[in-house]
mmCIF file of C-alpha atoms in Angstrom:
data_model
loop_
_atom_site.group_PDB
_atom_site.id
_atom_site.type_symbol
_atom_site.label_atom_id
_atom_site.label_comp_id
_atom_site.label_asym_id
_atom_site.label_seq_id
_atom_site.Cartn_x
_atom_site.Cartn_y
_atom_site.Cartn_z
ATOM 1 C CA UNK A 1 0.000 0.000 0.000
ATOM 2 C CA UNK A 2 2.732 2.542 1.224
ATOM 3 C CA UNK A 3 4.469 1.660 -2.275
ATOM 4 C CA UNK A 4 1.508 2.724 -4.327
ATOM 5 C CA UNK A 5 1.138 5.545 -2.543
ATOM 6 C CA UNK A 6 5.245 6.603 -2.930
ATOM 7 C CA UNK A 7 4.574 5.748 -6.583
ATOM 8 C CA UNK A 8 1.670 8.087 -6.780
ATOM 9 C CA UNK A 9 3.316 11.093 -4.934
ATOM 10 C CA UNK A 10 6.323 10.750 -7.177
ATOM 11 C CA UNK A 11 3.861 10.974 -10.512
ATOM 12 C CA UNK A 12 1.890 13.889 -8.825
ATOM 13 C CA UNK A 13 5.191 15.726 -8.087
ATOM 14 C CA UNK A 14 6.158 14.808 -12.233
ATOM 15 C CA UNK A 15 3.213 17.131 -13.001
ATOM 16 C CA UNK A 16 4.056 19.443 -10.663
ATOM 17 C CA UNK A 17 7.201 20.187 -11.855
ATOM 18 C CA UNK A 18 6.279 20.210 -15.983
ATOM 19 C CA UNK A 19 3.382 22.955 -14.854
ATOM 20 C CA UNK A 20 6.262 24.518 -12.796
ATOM 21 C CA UNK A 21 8.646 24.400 -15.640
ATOM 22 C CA UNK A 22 6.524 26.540 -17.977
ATOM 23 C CA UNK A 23 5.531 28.684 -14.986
ATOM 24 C CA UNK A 24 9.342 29.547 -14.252
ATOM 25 C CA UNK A 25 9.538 30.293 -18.456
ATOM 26 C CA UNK A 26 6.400 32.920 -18.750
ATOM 27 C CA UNK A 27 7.587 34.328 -15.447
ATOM 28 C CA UNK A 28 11.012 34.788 -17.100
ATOM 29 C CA UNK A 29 9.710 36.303 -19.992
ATOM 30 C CA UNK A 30 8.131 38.889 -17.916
ATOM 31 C CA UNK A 31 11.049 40.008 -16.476
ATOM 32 C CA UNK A 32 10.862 37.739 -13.014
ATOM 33 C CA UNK A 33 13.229 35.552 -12.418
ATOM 34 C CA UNK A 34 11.285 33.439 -9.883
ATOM 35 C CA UNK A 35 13.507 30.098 -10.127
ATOM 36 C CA UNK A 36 15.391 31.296 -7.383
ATOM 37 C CA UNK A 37 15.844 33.892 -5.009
ATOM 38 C CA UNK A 38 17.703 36.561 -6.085
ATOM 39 C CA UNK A 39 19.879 39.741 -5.274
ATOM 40 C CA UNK A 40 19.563 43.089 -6.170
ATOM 41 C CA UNK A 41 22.863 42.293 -8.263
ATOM 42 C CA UNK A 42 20.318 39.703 -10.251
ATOM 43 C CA UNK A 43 21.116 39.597 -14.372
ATOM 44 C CA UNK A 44 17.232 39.940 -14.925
ATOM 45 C CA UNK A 45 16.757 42.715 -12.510
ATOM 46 C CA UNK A 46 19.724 44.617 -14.253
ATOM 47 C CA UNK A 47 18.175 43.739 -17.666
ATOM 48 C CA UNK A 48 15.033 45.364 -16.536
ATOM 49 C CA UNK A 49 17.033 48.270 -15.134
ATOM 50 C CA UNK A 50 18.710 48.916 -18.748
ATOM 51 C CA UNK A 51 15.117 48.844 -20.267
ATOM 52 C CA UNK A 52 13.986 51.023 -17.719
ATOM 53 C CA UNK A 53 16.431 54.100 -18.598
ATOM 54 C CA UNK A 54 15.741 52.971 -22.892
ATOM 55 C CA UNK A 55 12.464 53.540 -22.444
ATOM 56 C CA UNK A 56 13.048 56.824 -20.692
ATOM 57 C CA UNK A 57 15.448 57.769 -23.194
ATOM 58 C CA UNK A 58 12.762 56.542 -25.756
ATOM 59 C CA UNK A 59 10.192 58.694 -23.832
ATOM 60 C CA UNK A 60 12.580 61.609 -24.271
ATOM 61 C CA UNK A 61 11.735 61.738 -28.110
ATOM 62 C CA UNK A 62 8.505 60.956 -28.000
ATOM 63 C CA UNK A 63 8.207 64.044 -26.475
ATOM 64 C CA UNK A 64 10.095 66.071 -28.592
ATOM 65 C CA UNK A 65 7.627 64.743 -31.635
ATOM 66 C CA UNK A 66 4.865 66.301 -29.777
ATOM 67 C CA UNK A 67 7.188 69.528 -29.085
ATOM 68 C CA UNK A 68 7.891 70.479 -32.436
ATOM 69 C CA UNK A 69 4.089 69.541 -33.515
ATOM 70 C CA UNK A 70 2.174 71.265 -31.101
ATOM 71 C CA UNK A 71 1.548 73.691 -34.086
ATOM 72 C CA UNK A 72 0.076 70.838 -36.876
ATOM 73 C CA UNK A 73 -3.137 69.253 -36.110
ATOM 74 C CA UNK A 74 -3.600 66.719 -33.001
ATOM 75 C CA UNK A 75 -3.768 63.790 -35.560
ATOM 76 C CA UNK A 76 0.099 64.127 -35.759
ATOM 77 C CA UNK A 77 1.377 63.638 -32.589
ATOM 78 C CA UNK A 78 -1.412 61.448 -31.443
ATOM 79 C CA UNK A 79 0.578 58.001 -32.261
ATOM 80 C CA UNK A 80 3.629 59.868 -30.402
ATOM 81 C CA UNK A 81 1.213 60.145 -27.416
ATOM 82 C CA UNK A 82 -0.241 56.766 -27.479
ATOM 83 C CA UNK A 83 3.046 54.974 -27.412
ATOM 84 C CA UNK A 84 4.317 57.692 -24.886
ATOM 85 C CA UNK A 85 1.341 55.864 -22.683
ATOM 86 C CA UNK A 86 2.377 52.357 -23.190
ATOM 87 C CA UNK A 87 5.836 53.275 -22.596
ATOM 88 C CA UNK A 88 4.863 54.898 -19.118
ATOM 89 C CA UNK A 89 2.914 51.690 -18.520
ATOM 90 C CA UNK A 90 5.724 49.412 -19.451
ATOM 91 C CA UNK A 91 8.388 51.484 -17.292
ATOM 92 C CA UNK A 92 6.292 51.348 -13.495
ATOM 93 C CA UNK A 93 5.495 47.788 -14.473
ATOM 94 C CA UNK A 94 8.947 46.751 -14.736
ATOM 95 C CA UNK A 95 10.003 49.312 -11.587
ATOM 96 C CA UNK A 96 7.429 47.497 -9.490
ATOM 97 C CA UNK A 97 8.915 44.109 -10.344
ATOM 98 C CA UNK A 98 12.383 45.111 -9.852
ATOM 99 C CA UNK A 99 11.553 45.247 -6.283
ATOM 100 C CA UNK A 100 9.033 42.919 -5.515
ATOM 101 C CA UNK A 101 10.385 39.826 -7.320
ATOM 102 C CA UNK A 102 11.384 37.905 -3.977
ATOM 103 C CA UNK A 103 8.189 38.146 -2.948
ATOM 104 C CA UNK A 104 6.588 36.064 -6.115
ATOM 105 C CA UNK A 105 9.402 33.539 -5.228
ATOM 106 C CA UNK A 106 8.782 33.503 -1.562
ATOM 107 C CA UNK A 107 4.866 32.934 -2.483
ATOM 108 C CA UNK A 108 5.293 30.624 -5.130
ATOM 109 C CA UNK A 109 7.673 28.350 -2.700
ATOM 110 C CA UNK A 110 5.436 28.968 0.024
ATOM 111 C CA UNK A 111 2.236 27.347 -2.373
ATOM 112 C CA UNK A 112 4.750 24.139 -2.804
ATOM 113 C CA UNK A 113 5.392 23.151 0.347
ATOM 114 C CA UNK A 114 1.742 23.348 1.741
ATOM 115 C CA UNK A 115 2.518 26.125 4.282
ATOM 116 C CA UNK A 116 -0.317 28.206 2.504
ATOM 117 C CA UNK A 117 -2.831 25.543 3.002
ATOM 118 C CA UNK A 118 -1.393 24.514 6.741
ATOM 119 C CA UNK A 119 -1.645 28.489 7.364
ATOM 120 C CA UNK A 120 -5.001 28.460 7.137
ATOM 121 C CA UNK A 121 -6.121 25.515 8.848
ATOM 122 C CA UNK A 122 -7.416 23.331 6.285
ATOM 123 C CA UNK A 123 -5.706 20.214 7.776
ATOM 124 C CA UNK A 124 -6.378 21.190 11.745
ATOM 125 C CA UNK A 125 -9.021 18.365 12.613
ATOM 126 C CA UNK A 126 -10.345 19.637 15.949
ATOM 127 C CA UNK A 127 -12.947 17.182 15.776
#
């Protein structure tokens, strides 16, 4: 019995870790390195740091577009504002992550090991 029961943990944890797998991949993509815990030294949270002062830089002469078109109808600059918005949106996206990435590891290890469900007291049997 205790050998079936091995062999099913063992095939549960298999699925575990292929659902973790492309977990760990989107999260990367995102610009969260949530494999392990990191630094502040981390290569993804320096990567996101470089974007961060592009898109400034980016932001820079988007505004300058608008500048020197203030004059010409709003149709002209409008793209130039739209992507100004995005950018903005991209940049305190990847400034919240830079400093709140241990905490998606430290949640994400925390669902593994069961201490969310212990937590709240789904396995206390105070009968």
């Amino acid at each position: 019995m205790s050998g079936m029961l091995i062999e099913v943990l063992e095939n549960e944890q298999k699925n575990n870790n292929k659902t973790l797998k492309n977990l760990y991949k989107i999260s990367f993509m995102t610009g969260v390195n949530i494999k392990y815990k990191t630094g502040f030294k981390d290569p993804v949270k320096l990567v996101n740091l470089f974007l961060i002062t592009i898109s400034l830089l980016g932001l820079c002469a988007q505004y300058c577009l608008v500048w020197h078109n203030r004059r010409e109808p709003f149709t002209e600059s409008a793209d130039a504002i739209c992507t100004a918005n995005q950018a903005w949106i991209s940049i305190f996206k990847l400034i919240y992550l830079v400093f709140v990435q241990h905490e998606f590891y430290d949640l994400l290890h925390a669902a593994i090991d069961g201490n969310l469900l212990y937590d709240l007291g789904i396995f206390d049997l105070d009968l």
